[in-house]
Each structure stands twice: as structure tokens, then as C-alpha cells.
Amino acid sequence: MSEGTTFYITTPIFYPNANLHMGHAYSTTLSDIIARYQRLQGKEVYFLTGADENAGTVVRAAKKAGQETYMYLDHIVANFKDLFSKLEISYDQFIRTSDETAHWSGAKELWNRIAKAGDFEKRSYEGLYCVGHESFITEKDLVDGKCPDHNEVPQFLKEENYFFKLSKYTANIKEKIEKGELEIVPQTRKNEILALLERGLEDVSFSRPADKVSVGIPIPNDPTQKMYVWCDALANYISALGFGSGDPTLYEKFWPADVHVIGKDILRFHAGIWLGMLLSAGLPLPKKILVHSFITSGGKKMSKTLGNVIDPQQLIGEYGSEAVRYYLARHISPFEDGDLTVERFKEVYNGELANGIGNLVSRVLKMAVTNGVAIPTEHHEILPLQYSEAFDHYKINDACEVIWRKIQEADKHIQDKQPFKLIKTNPEEAKKDIALLLVDVWKIAVMLEPLMPSTSATIQTLLKENRMPENPLFPRKD
Ligand code: MSP
């Protein structure tokens, strides 16, 4: 994955305009699984997530809820954090872009550097702005006069703004991506962005008149303007590390990021605008951008606009967070859209968790405890090559396949050798068999660590204490 002893990983920062759905939970869980795997590899990981608060979409949602913006934000962000804690997201920092101490000085310093490079120009501009995208869009993007992604008519804006001269960085960004100095994973997304770069990047409006937007960071030396929300939001990746603050220790230690995890809809902001900003400011580029696909529900992108969202809290309440993590890891490929419905979730839960791993663990421990067999003290922690390779290529679902193959092998072993019967005729042989099965279960538990941390810890404790689970790990649901 990456050399060195540190590993800096980020999620996108989420708009607190509603509670998070399973699509958002995916970005975060995928990042958490990678962060945990890297910790197992001995890396010192810094894991950042947060909320993108200075956005029109948030102000609008607060108004609709009849609440004052900051009250609304605090409430929704508390819900984000509650969800992340239930999902066992092991983040080191949760940044809020409304937090002046944590974020604003870094964002302003970045702005100042871009200004110093001569890359801002005041221009009067008119165009169509989609609040859902938080970006200008063109006539040709519209379907029946509406933004098709957000099903709304864009605003017509005529303003004087600071423009960031992004176009001049096109060639430089393209070269860095082509040479692999900055990796974009998977290859299809790399090709997609190279095609966009081939057509050339356009300059971007980077500010809004302060009297037209109620939230946002004032532009240094020009209080009549506020920062464009994407400029503000992207800066979080370095402001969170103390860039531009009195204490840049984390920045010096962890930047450049090892990987930015993002969804495919925000690739152009990251591989275009963000890289341009860093190049302009003379800062190192991130090493990798990992672009995941979408969770669909009933074949369509899960989104609030389409009204097909599944609430992660509901699934967690019913099946537990480990089951949610499991589904996302095994049944959603990072690189292809993957479907999730409540019916399918239940099927998978019963088939693969209750009957699969849950059943195996209780069967093996029952045989071990009743026959007085303990796990051998000498067992080595070697992860199968296929498992590590899958992780190294971010193919988390393939890593799960390695684990589930091992579970099936162990099941088959029990079926073929029937140690619970053999114990009557050849106890020595049967006990050897049970000991081997205990080691298998232990290996499975070790591989589960990044994916299902609590299940992994529970199994390891049961093995150590040589006892059966008091309750089934995954009780069947009818
Ligand atoms: N605030 C911006 C990101 C700024 S990063 C500097 C944003 N926020 S968002 O809340 O709209 O989306 C956050 C992430 O959730 C994005 O990576 C997006 O791709 C992801 N998802 C939203 N719906 C999704 C699915 N249905 N499936 C998978 N991920 C999806 O964009």
C-alpha cells in the first residue's frame, strides 16, 4: 500500500443537511476498514472525517426544519457522531468547517498562498448554480430545465466573484496523474479524469458575495466576499492537521495524505480543483485518491432526492453494527455499484452470519469445551497472501471471500471428519482435529479484525478463555 510508518486517510466531509444514509455510511465504513487494516500492519494512522457545514444546502435544510442554522447543524452533527460511534468508526478527528479554531486559519492560509501565486482574478460572472451540487452547472446538464441529480431548477446568478485560474494547471495535473505520482484507483476513474483533463479544466468561481450567503469563511482582506464552499471544504484535509495554525505538528507528520477516499460523484472536485489548489499553493499532492462507486437500492443510486434511502440506524438497531459493516464490506464492491435492500440484507445476515460464522464458532467451541481441548499455544499470525493482496488493492470484498472460504473449509472439515463422533472411537485423533479447528477459527478472527472488530475481539476472547458464547454471536432473524 504505502511505504513509511505513518498513514493518513480521509473521508469526504458530509453535508449536514439531513441524517446520513447507507450511501454515506459506505464512504466512512470503507475508510475505517482501511484505517484498521493499516494499524494492523503497524502503521501510525491518522484518520479524518467531518462535516461540510458552510453550504447553501445546509442553510436551506435548517430553514425548512424551522431552526436556526447553527442549532440545526449541532443537532445533525450529533447524529453523525452517534452513527459513527455505533458503526465503530475509529476516526482520530471529526472536523467541522464552521469551527473557526480548527479550520478557518488553515483555509485562509491556503487562500493567501493561492493569491500570492497570482491565481485569483476578480471577474463578473453569470451562470446557473445548483445548490445540491454546490457548483455552477451548464444548460446542457439540465433535463427539462432541472438538474437531473437533484431534481430542481438551478438558480441564475449574476455576480462579481474571485476566479481561481485552474485552467493553467491542467497540463501539470495531467502529467502527475499519468506518471502515477498521484494514483487514482480504480483505473476506470483514472481514465475518466484523464479524459476530462484532455478537454481542459476551466477556471472556477471561488467566492460568493458575502451579502448573498449567510455562512462561510470571509475572504482574507476582502470581507465583501466569502469562500466558495468547495474551496473551503477541500481545505479541511490540511487545516485539520494544523496547516496555517500555530501548531503544524500533525501537518508536518502526516501530509501528504496516503489516501483520500471519495465517491465517484466528487472525483472532479478532488482530481481537478483540489490538486490545482495544492499546486498553486506549492504544497505536496496526496498520494492516492480511492474512488468508490454507489450503493443503489432497487437499482437506483440511494439518495434523499430519489427517496430510496435506507437508514443505517434502523439496520443497526435490528441486526447490529457488525452486520452492517459486514454487508458493506462483502457485498458492495468498492469499484462497482452494489445494491442493498432490507430483504437482501436479512437473507445475507441469516445465511452468512447466523448460519455461517456464528454457527461455526459455537460448534467448534462446544466441541472444544466439552472435550477439554484448548487452542494450541503455538500458532502463528500469518495472514494469507490473497487476503493481504486484496487489501493492498483495496478489494475489500475479495478479502472477505478469503475469510468465508476458510469458514466453508472448516465447516466441510467438521462434516467430513465428524470429530464429535470420532471422539468415541479415536479420541486422540478427534482432539487433534478439534485443536486444528480452533486454530482455524482463530485465524478467521484475526482476519476479521478490520472488518468486524467486535466480533473478532469476542471470538479471540472466547478462544483464549476456552468457553462457549453465552448467546449466539448472530441470532437468527425471522
Ligand atoms: N460535502 C461534499 C464532500 C466534500 S469533501 C471535501 C459532499 N458531501 S455529501 O454528503 O453529499 O456526500 C459525501 C459522500 O457520500 C460522497 O463521497 C458521496 O459519493 C457519498 N455518497 C452519497 N450517496 C452515495 C451512495 N448512494 N452510495 C455511495 N456513496 C454515496 O459531497
Coordinates of C-alpha atoms and ligand atoms in Angstrom, one line a residue:
M1 CA 0.0 0.0 0.0
S2 CA 2.3 2.8 1.1
E3 CA 5.8 2.9 2.4
G4 CA 6.7 4.6 5.6
T5 CA 5.4 4.3 9.1
T6 CA 2.6 6.8 9.0
F7 CA -0.7 6.6 7.1
Y8 CA -3.1 9.5 6.7
I9 CA -6.6 8.6 5.4
T10 CA -9.6 10.9 4.9
T11 CA -13.3 10.5 4.2
P12 CA -15.3 13.2 2.3
I13 CA -16.8 15.6 4.8
F14 CA -20.6 15.2 4.8
Y15 CA -23.2 17.9 4.3
P16 CA -25.3 18.0 7.5
N17 CA -28.4 18.8 5.6
A18 CA -30.1 15.5 6.7
N19 CA -29.1 12.4 8.6
L20 CA -26.7 10.1 6.8
H21 CA -28.0 7.2 4.8
M22 CA -26.3 3.9 3.9
G23 CA -24.5 5.5 0.9
H24 CA -22.7 7.9 3.2
A25 CA -22.1 5.2 5.8
Y26 CA -20.3 3.3 3.0
S27 CA -17.7 6.1 2.4
T28 CA -16.9 6.1 6.1
T29 CA -17.0 2.3 6.8
L30 CA -14.8 1.6 3.8
S31 CA -12.3 4.2 5.1
D32 CA -12.5 2.7 8.6
I33 CA -11.8 -0.8 7.3
I34 CA -8.7 0.5 5.5
A35 CA -7.6 2.5 8.6
R36 CA -7.9 -0.6 10.8
Y37 CA -6.0 -2.8 8.4
Q38 CA -3.2 -0.2 8.2
R39 CA -3.0 -0.2 12.0
L40 CA -2.7 -3.9 12.0
Q41 CA 0.2 -3.5 9.6
G42 CA 1.9 -1.5 12.3
K43 CA 1.3 1.9 10.7
E44 CA 0.7 5.0 12.8
V45 CA -2.7 6.0 11.3
Y46 CA -4.4 9.4 11.3
F47 CA -8.0 9.1 10.2
L48 CA -10.0 12.2 9.5
T49 CA -13.7 12.6 8.9
G50 CA -16.1 15.5 9.4
A51 CA -18.9 17.8 8.3
D52 CA -19.1 20.3 5.4
E53 CA -21.1 23.0 7.1
N54 CA -20.7 26.2 5.2
A55 CA -23.0 25.2 2.4
G56 CA -26.2 26.6 1.0
T57 CA -27.8 23.2 1.1
V58 CA -27.4 23.2 4.9
V59 CA -28.9 26.7 5.3
R60 CA -31.8 25.6 3.2
A61 CA -32.4 22.4 5.3
A62 CA -32.3 24.4 8.5
K63 CA -34.8 26.8 7.2
K64 CA -37.1 24.0 6.1
A65 CA -36.8 22.5 9.6
G66 CA -37.7 25.9 11.1
Q67 CA -34.5 26.0 13.0
E68 CA -31.6 28.5 13.4
T69 CA -28.7 27.2 11.2
Y70 CA -26.2 26.5 13.9
M71 CA -28.7 24.8 16.2
Y72 CA -29.7 22.6 13.3
L73 CA -26.1 21.9 12.5
D74 CA -25.3 20.9 16.0
H75 CA -28.2 18.5 16.1
I76 CA -27.4 16.8 12.8
V77 CA -23.7 16.6 13.5
A78 CA -24.5 15.0 16.9
N79 CA -26.5 12.4 14.9
F80 CA -23.5 11.9 12.5
K81 CA -21.2 11.2 15.5
D82 CA -23.7 8.9 17.1
L83 CA -23.9 6.9 13.9
F84 CA -20.1 6.8 13.6
S85 CA -19.7 5.6 17.1
K86 CA -22.3 2.8 16.6
L87 CA -20.5 1.8 13.3
E88 CA -17.3 1.6 15.3
I89 CA -15.6 4.3 13.1
S90 CA -12.2 4.7 14.6
Y91 CA -11.6 8.3 13.5
D92 CA -8.9 10.5 15.1
Q93 CA -10.6 13.7 14.3
F94 CA -14.0 14.9 13.3
I95 CA -13.6 18.3 11.6
R96 CA -16.4 20.8 11.3
T97 CA -15.8 23.6 8.8
S98 CA -17.8 26.0 10.9
D99 CA -15.2 25.6 13.6
E100 CA -13.1 28.8 13.3
T101 CA -10.3 27.5 15.5
A102 CA -9.9 24.1 13.9
H103 CA -10.5 25.1 10.3
W104 CA -10.6 28.7 9.3
S105 CA -7.0 29.7 9.7
G106 CA -5.8 26.8 7.5
A107 CA -8.4 27.6 4.8
K108 CA -7.4 31.2 4.9
E109 CA -3.7 30.4 4.7
L110 CA -4.3 28.3 1.7
W111 CA -6.3 31.1 0.1
N112 CA -3.4 33.5 0.8
R113 CA -0.9 31.3 -0.9
I114 CA -3.0 30.9 -4.0
A115 CA -3.5 34.7 -4.0
K116 CA 0.3 35.2 -3.7
A117 CA 0.8 32.9 -6.7
G118 CA -1.3 35.3 -8.6
D119 CA -4.0 32.7 -9.3
F120 CA -7.1 34.8 -8.3
E121 CA -8.8 37.2 -10.6
K122 CA -12.0 39.2 -10.0
R123 CA -14.5 38.6 -12.8
S124 CA -18.1 39.4 -13.2
Y125 CA -19.9 36.2 -14.0
E126 CA -23.3 34.9 -14.7
G127 CA -24.5 31.4 -14.7
L128 CA -26.7 28.7 -13.3
Y129 CA -25.9 27.4 -9.8
C130 CA -27.2 24.1 -8.5
V131 CA -27.3 24.2 -4.6
G132 CA -27.5 20.4 -4.5
H133 CA -24.1 20.2 -6.3
E134 CA -22.8 23.4 -4.7
S135 CA -21.5 24.3 -8.1
F136 CA -22.3 26.1 -11.3
I137 CA -23.8 23.9 -14.0
T138 CA -24.4 24.5 -17.7
E139 CA -27.6 24.4 -19.7
K140 CA -26.6 21.2 -21.3
D141 CA -26.5 19.4 -17.9
L142 CA -30.2 20.1 -17.4
V143 CA -33.1 17.9 -18.2
D144 CA -36.4 19.7 -18.6
G145 CA -34.8 22.8 -17.1
K146 CA -33.8 20.9 -14.0
C147 CA -30.6 19.4 -12.6
P148 CA -31.3 15.7 -13.0
D149 CA -29.3 14.7 -9.9
H150 CA -31.2 17.0 -7.6
N151 CA -34.5 17.4 -9.5
E152 CA -34.5 21.1 -9.1
V153 CA -34.4 24.3 -11.2
P154 CA -30.9 25.9 -10.7
Q155 CA -30.6 29.5 -9.5
F156 CA -29.5 32.1 -12.0
L157 CA -26.6 34.1 -10.5
K158 CA -25.0 37.3 -11.8
E159 CA -22.2 38.3 -9.6
E160 CA -18.7 39.6 -9.2
N161 CA -16.5 36.8 -7.8
Y162 CA -12.9 35.8 -7.4
F163 CA -12.0 33.2 -10.0
F164 CA -9.3 30.6 -9.4
K165 CA -7.2 30.2 -12.6
L166 CA -7.5 26.4 -12.5
S167 CA -7.1 26.1 -16.3
K168 CA -3.4 26.8 -16.1
Y169 CA -2.8 23.7 -14.0
T170 CA -4.4 21.3 -16.4
A171 CA -1.2 20.1 -18.0
N172 CA 0.6 19.8 -14.7
I173 CA -2.2 17.8 -13.1
K174 CA -2.5 15.5 -16.1
E175 CA 1.2 14.8 -16.1
K176 CA 1.2 13.9 -12.4
I177 CA -1.7 11.5 -12.8
E178 CA -0.2 10.0 -16.0
K179 CA 3.1 9.4 -14.3
G180 CA 1.4 7.9 -11.3
E181 CA 2.9 10.5 -8.9
L182 CA -0.7 10.7 -7.8
E183 CA -2.6 7.5 -8.2
I184 CA -6.3 7.3 -9.0
V185 CA -7.8 4.0 -8.1
P186 CA -9.5 2.2 -10.0
Q187 CA -8.1 2.6 -13.5
T188 CA -11.6 3.4 -14.9
R189 CA -11.8 6.5 -12.8
K190 CA -8.2 7.4 -13.7
N191 CA -9.2 7.2 -17.4
E192 CA -12.3 9.2 -16.8
I193 CA -10.4 12.1 -15.2
L194 CA -7.6 11.9 -17.9
A195 CA -10.4 12.3 -20.5
L196 CA -11.7 15.4 -18.6
L197 CA -8.1 16.8 -18.4
E198 CA -7.7 16.2 -22.1
R199 CA -10.6 18.6 -22.7
G200 CA -9.0 21.0 -20.3
L201 CA -10.1 22.3 -16.9
E202 CA -12.0 25.6 -16.7
D203 CA -11.3 28.4 -14.2
V204 CA -13.7 28.2 -11.2
S205 CA -15.6 30.9 -9.4
F206 CA -14.1 30.7 -5.9
S207 CA -16.1 33.1 -3.9
R208 CA -19.6 34.4 -3.4
P209 CA -20.7 37.9 -2.4
A210 CA -20.9 37.9 1.5
D211 CA -24.3 39.5 1.5
K212 CA -25.8 36.6 -0.6
V213 CA -24.6 33.7 1.6
S214 CA -25.2 33.6 5.3
V215 CA -22.5 31.1 6.2
G216 CA -18.9 30.7 5.1
I217 CA -15.3 31.9 5.6
P218 CA -14.7 35.6 4.8
I219 CA -12.0 36.1 2.2
P220 CA -8.8 37.5 3.7
N221 CA -8.6 41.2 3.0
D222 CA -12.0 41.4 1.3
P223 CA -14.9 41.0 3.7
T224 CA -17.4 41.6 0.9
Q225 CA -16.8 38.1 -0.3
K226 CA -16.9 34.6 1.2
M227 CA -15.1 31.5 0.2
Y228 CA -16.8 29.1 -2.3
V229 CA -17.9 26.1 -0.3
W230 CA -15.7 23.6 -2.2
C231 CA -12.6 25.7 -1.8
D232 CA -13.5 25.9 1.9
A233 CA -14.3 22.1 2.2
L234 CA -11.3 20.8 0.4
A235 CA -9.0 22.8 2.6
N236 CA -10.2 20.6 5.5
Y237 CA -7.7 17.9 4.6
I238 CA -4.8 20.1 5.7
S239 CA -6.5 22.6 8.1
A240 CA -7.4 19.6 10.3
L241 CA -3.7 18.8 10.6
G242 CA -3.0 22.3 11.8
F243 CA -1.8 23.8 8.5
G244 CA -1.7 27.6 8.8
S245 CA -2.3 27.4 12.6
G246 CA 0.1 27.9 15.4
D247 CA 0.8 24.2 15.6
P248 CA 1.5 22.4 12.3
T249 CA 3.0 19.3 14.0
L250 CA 0.4 16.9 12.6
Y251 CA 0.6 18.5 9.2
E252 CA 4.4 18.0 9.1
K253 CA 4.0 14.4 10.2
F254 CA 1.1 13.3 8.1
W255 CA 0.8 15.4 4.9
P256 CA 0.7 14.4 2.1
A257 CA -2.3 12.1 2.6
D258 CA -1.8 8.4 1.8
V259 CA -5.4 8.2 0.5
H260 CA -8.4 10.4 0.1
V261 CA -11.5 8.1 0.0
I262 CA -14.3 9.6 -2.1
G263 CA -17.4 8.7 -4.0
K264 CA -17.3 8.8 -7.8
D265 CA -19.6 11.9 -8.0
I266 CA -16.9 14.1 -6.4
L267 CA -13.9 12.9 -8.3
R268 CA -13.6 16.0 -10.5
F269 CA -13.6 18.3 -7.4
H270 CA -10.7 16.3 -5.9
A271 CA -8.7 15.4 -9.0
G272 CA -9.3 18.9 -10.6
I273 CA -9.9 21.7 -8.1
W274 CA -8.1 20.2 -5.1
L275 CA -4.9 19.3 -7.0
G276 CA -4.9 22.7 -8.7
M277 CA -5.2 24.5 -5.3
L278 CA -2.3 22.5 -3.9
L279 CA -0.1 23.0 -7.0
S280 CA -0.8 26.8 -6.9
A281 CA 0.0 27.0 -3.2
G282 CA 3.2 25.0 -3.7
L283 CA 2.1 22.1 -1.4
P284 CA 2.7 18.4 -2.0
L285 CA -0.1 16.4 -3.6
P286 CA -1.9 13.5 -1.9
K287 CA -0.5 10.1 -2.9
K288 CA -3.8 8.5 -3.8
I289 CA -7.4 9.0 -4.5
L290 CA -9.6 6.0 -4.0
V291 CA -12.9 6.4 -5.8
H292 CA -15.7 4.2 -4.8
S293 CA -19.0 3.6 -6.6
F294 CA -22.5 4.0 -5.4
I295 CA -24.9 2.0 -3.2
T296 CA -28.1 1.5 -5.1
S297 CA -31.4 0.5 -3.7
G298 CA -33.7 -1.3 -6.1
G299 CA -31.2 -0.5 -8.9
K300 CA -31.1 3.3 -8.4
K301 CA -28.5 5.4 -6.6
M302 CA -29.5 5.7 -3.0
S303 CA -30.2 9.3 -2.4
K304 CA -32.6 11.6 -0.5
T305 CA -33.8 13.2 -3.7
L306 CA -34.9 9.8 -5.1
G307 CA -36.5 8.9 -1.8
N308 CA -35.0 5.4 -1.7
V309 CA -32.7 5.8 1.3
I310 CA -32.1 3.1 3.9
D311 CA -31.4 4.4 7.4
P312 CA -28.3 2.8 8.8
Q313 CA -29.6 3.3 12.4
Q314 CA -32.6 1.1 11.5
L315 CA -30.4 -1.7 10.3
I316 CA -28.0 -1.4 13.2
G317 CA -31.0 -1.4 15.6
E318 CA -32.3 -4.6 14.1
Y319 CA -29.1 -6.5 13.1
G320 CA -26.2 -4.8 14.9
S321 CA -23.4 -2.7 13.5
E322 CA -21.1 -5.6 12.8
A323 CA -23.7 -7.0 10.4
V324 CA -23.9 -3.6 8.6
R325 CA -20.1 -3.4 8.3
Y326 CA -20.1 -7.0 7.0
Y327 CA -22.7 -6.3 4.4
L328 CA -20.9 -3.2 3.1
A329 CA -17.5 -5.0 3.1
R330 CA -18.5 -8.2 1.4
H331 CA -21.5 -7.4 -0.7
I332 CA -20.6 -3.9 -2.0
S333 CA -17.5 -3.8 -4.3
P334 CA -15.7 -0.6 -3.9
F335 CA -15.5 -0.3 -7.6
E336 CA -18.9 -1.2 -8.9
D337 CA -22.3 -0.1 -7.9
G338 CA -23.8 -2.5 -5.4
D339 CA -27.4 -3.0 -4.4
L340 CA -28.8 -3.0 -0.9
T341 CA -32.4 -3.7 0.1
V342 CA -33.7 -4.7 3.5
E343 CA -34.8 -8.1 2.2
R344 CA -31.4 -8.9 0.8
F345 CA -29.7 -7.7 4.0
K346 CA -31.8 -10.1 6.1
E347 CA -31.0 -13.0 3.7
V348 CA -27.3 -12.4 4.0
Y349 CA -27.5 -12.0 7.7
N350 CA -29.2 -15.3 8.3
G351 CA -27.2 -17.2 5.6
E352 CA -23.7 -15.9 6.2
L353 CA -23.6 -14.6 9.7
A354 CA -26.1 -16.6 11.8
N355 CA -25.6 -19.9 9.9
G356 CA -22.1 -19.1 8.7
I357 CA -19.6 -17.7 11.1
G358 CA -21.9 -17.7 14.2
N359 CA -22.7 -21.3 13.8
L360 CA -19.1 -22.4 13.1
V361 CA -17.8 -20.6 16.2
S362 CA -20.3 -22.2 18.5
R363 CA -19.9 -25.6 17.1
V364 CA -16.1 -25.6 17.4
L365 CA -16.1 -24.1 20.8
K366 CA -18.7 -26.6 22.0
M367 CA -16.6 -29.5 20.9
A368 CA -13.5 -27.9 22.4
V369 CA -15.1 -27.2 25.8
T370 CA -16.9 -30.5 26.2
N371 CA -13.8 -32.5 25.3
G372 CA -11.3 -30.3 27.2
V373 CA -9.4 -29.2 24.2
A374 CA -7.7 -25.8 24.3
I375 CA -6.2 -23.8 21.4
P376 CA -2.5 -24.7 21.0
T377 CA -0.2 -22.1 22.4
E378 CA 2.0 -22.2 19.3
H379 CA 0.1 -20.6 16.4
H380 CA 1.5 -18.1 14.1
E381 CA -0.2 -15.0 12.8
I382 CA 0.4 -15.2 9.1
L383 CA -2.3 -13.6 7.0
P384 CA -2.9 -15.5 3.7
L385 CA -1.3 -13.8 0.8
Q386 CA -4.6 -13.5 -1.1
Y387 CA -6.1 -11.6 1.9
S388 CA -3.2 -9.1 2.1
E389 CA -3.1 -8.7 -1.6
A390 CA -6.8 -8.0 -1.8
F391 CA -6.4 -5.3 0.9
D392 CA -3.4 -3.8 -0.8
H393 CA -5.5 -3.3 -3.9
Y394 CA -8.5 -2.1 -1.8
K395 CA -10.5 -5.1 -2.9
I396 CA -12.2 -5.4 0.4
N397 CA -14.9 -7.8 -0.9
D398 CA -12.2 -10.1 -2.2
A399 CA -10.6 -10.1 1.3
C400 CA -13.9 -11.2 2.7
E401 CA -14.1 -14.0 0.2
V402 CA -10.8 -15.4 1.6
I403 CA -12.3 -15.4 5.1
W404 CA -15.5 -17.0 4.0
R405 CA -13.7 -19.7 2.1
K406 CA -11.9 -20.5 5.3
I407 CA -15.2 -20.7 7.1
Q408 CA -16.6 -23.1 4.4
E409 CA -13.4 -25.2 4.6
A410 CA -13.8 -25.5 8.4
D411 CA -17.4 -26.4 8.0
K412 CA -16.5 -29.1 5.5
H413 CA -13.8 -30.4 7.7
I414 CA -16.3 -30.9 10.5
Q415 CA -18.7 -32.6 8.2
D416 CA -16.2 -34.9 6.6
K417 CA -14.3 -35.9 9.8
Q418 CA -17.1 -35.6 12.3
P419 CA -14.8 -35.2 15.3
F420 CA -17.8 -35.2 17.6
K421 CA -18.4 -38.8 16.6
L422 CA -14.7 -39.7 16.2
I423 CA -14.1 -38.8 19.9
K424 CA -15.8 -42.0 20.9
T425 CA -13.6 -44.3 18.8
N426 CA -10.4 -42.4 18.4
P427 CA -10.3 -39.6 21.0
E428 CA -6.7 -38.7 20.3
E429 CA -7.3 -38.1 16.6
A430 CA -10.5 -36.2 17.3
K431 CA -8.8 -33.9 19.8
K432 CA -6.1 -33.1 17.2
D433 CA -8.8 -32.3 14.8
I434 CA -10.6 -30.0 17.2
A435 CA -7.3 -28.2 18.0
L436 CA -6.8 -27.6 14.3
L437 CA -10.3 -26.2 14.1
L438 CA -9.7 -23.9 17.0
V439 CA -6.6 -22.5 15.1
D440 CA -8.8 -22.1 12.0
V441 CA -11.3 -20.1 14.0
W442 CA -8.6 -18.0 15.5
K443 CA -7.2 -17.2 12.0
I444 CA -10.6 -16.3 10.9
A445 CA -11.0 -13.9 13.9
V446 CA -7.6 -12.3 13.1
M447 CA -8.7 -11.6 9.5
L448 CA -12.0 -10.2 10.7
E449 CA -10.3 -7.6 12.8
P450 CA -10.5 -4.6 10.3
L451 CA -13.9 -5.7 9.1
M452 CA -15.8 -6.6 12.2
P453 CA -13.7 -5.5 15.2
S454 CA -16.1 -6.5 18.0
T455 CA -16.8 -9.9 16.6
S456 CA -13.1 -10.5 16.1
A457 CA -12.4 -9.5 19.7
T458 CA -15.2 -11.6 21.1
I459 CA -14.0 -14.7 19.3
Q460 CA -10.5 -14.2 20.3
T461 CA -11.5 -13.8 24.0
L462 CA -13.7 -17.0 23.8
L463 CA -10.7 -18.9 22.4
K464 CA -8.4 -17.6 25.0
E465 CA -10.7 -18.4 27.8
N466 CA -11.8 -21.6 26.2
R467 CA -15.6 -21.1 26.7
M468 CA -18.7 -21.1 24.6
P469 CA -20.5 -17.9 23.7
E470 CA -23.4 -17.3 26.2
N471 CA -25.6 -16.1 23.4
P472 CA -25.3 -16.8 19.7
L473 CA -23.0 -14.3 18.0
F474 CA -25.6 -13.6 15.4
P475 CA -29.1 -14.8 16.5
R476 CA -31.3 -15.8 13.6
K477 CA -33.9 -13.3 12.5
D478 CA -37.3 -14.5 11.2
Ligands
MSP1 N1 -19.6 17.7 1.2 C1 -19.2 17.1 -0.1 C2 -17.8 16.5 0.0 C3 -16.7 17.4 0.4 S1 -15.2 16.6 0.6 C4 -14.1 17.8 0.7 C5 -20.2 16.0 -0.4 N2 -21.0 15.6 0.7 S2 -22.2 14.5 0.6 O1 -22.7 14.4 1.9 O2 -23.1 14.9 -0.4 O3 -21.5 13.2 0.1 C6 -20.5 12.6 0.9 C7 -20.0 11.3 0.3 O4 -21.1 10.4 0.3 C8 -19.6 11.4 -1.2 O5 -18.3 10.7 -1.3 C9 -20.6 10.7 -2.0 O6 -20.1 10.0 -3.1 C10 -21.1 9.6 -0.9 N3 -22.4 9.1 -1.2 C11 -23.6 9.8 -1.3 N4 -24.6 8.9 -1.7 C12 -24.0 7.7 -2.0 C13 -24.4 6.4 -2.4 N5 -25.7 6.2 -2.7 N6 -23.5 5.4 -2.4 C14 -22.2 5.6 -2.0 N7 -21.7 6.8 -1.7 C15 -22.5 7.9 -1.8 O7 -20.3 15.6 -1.5

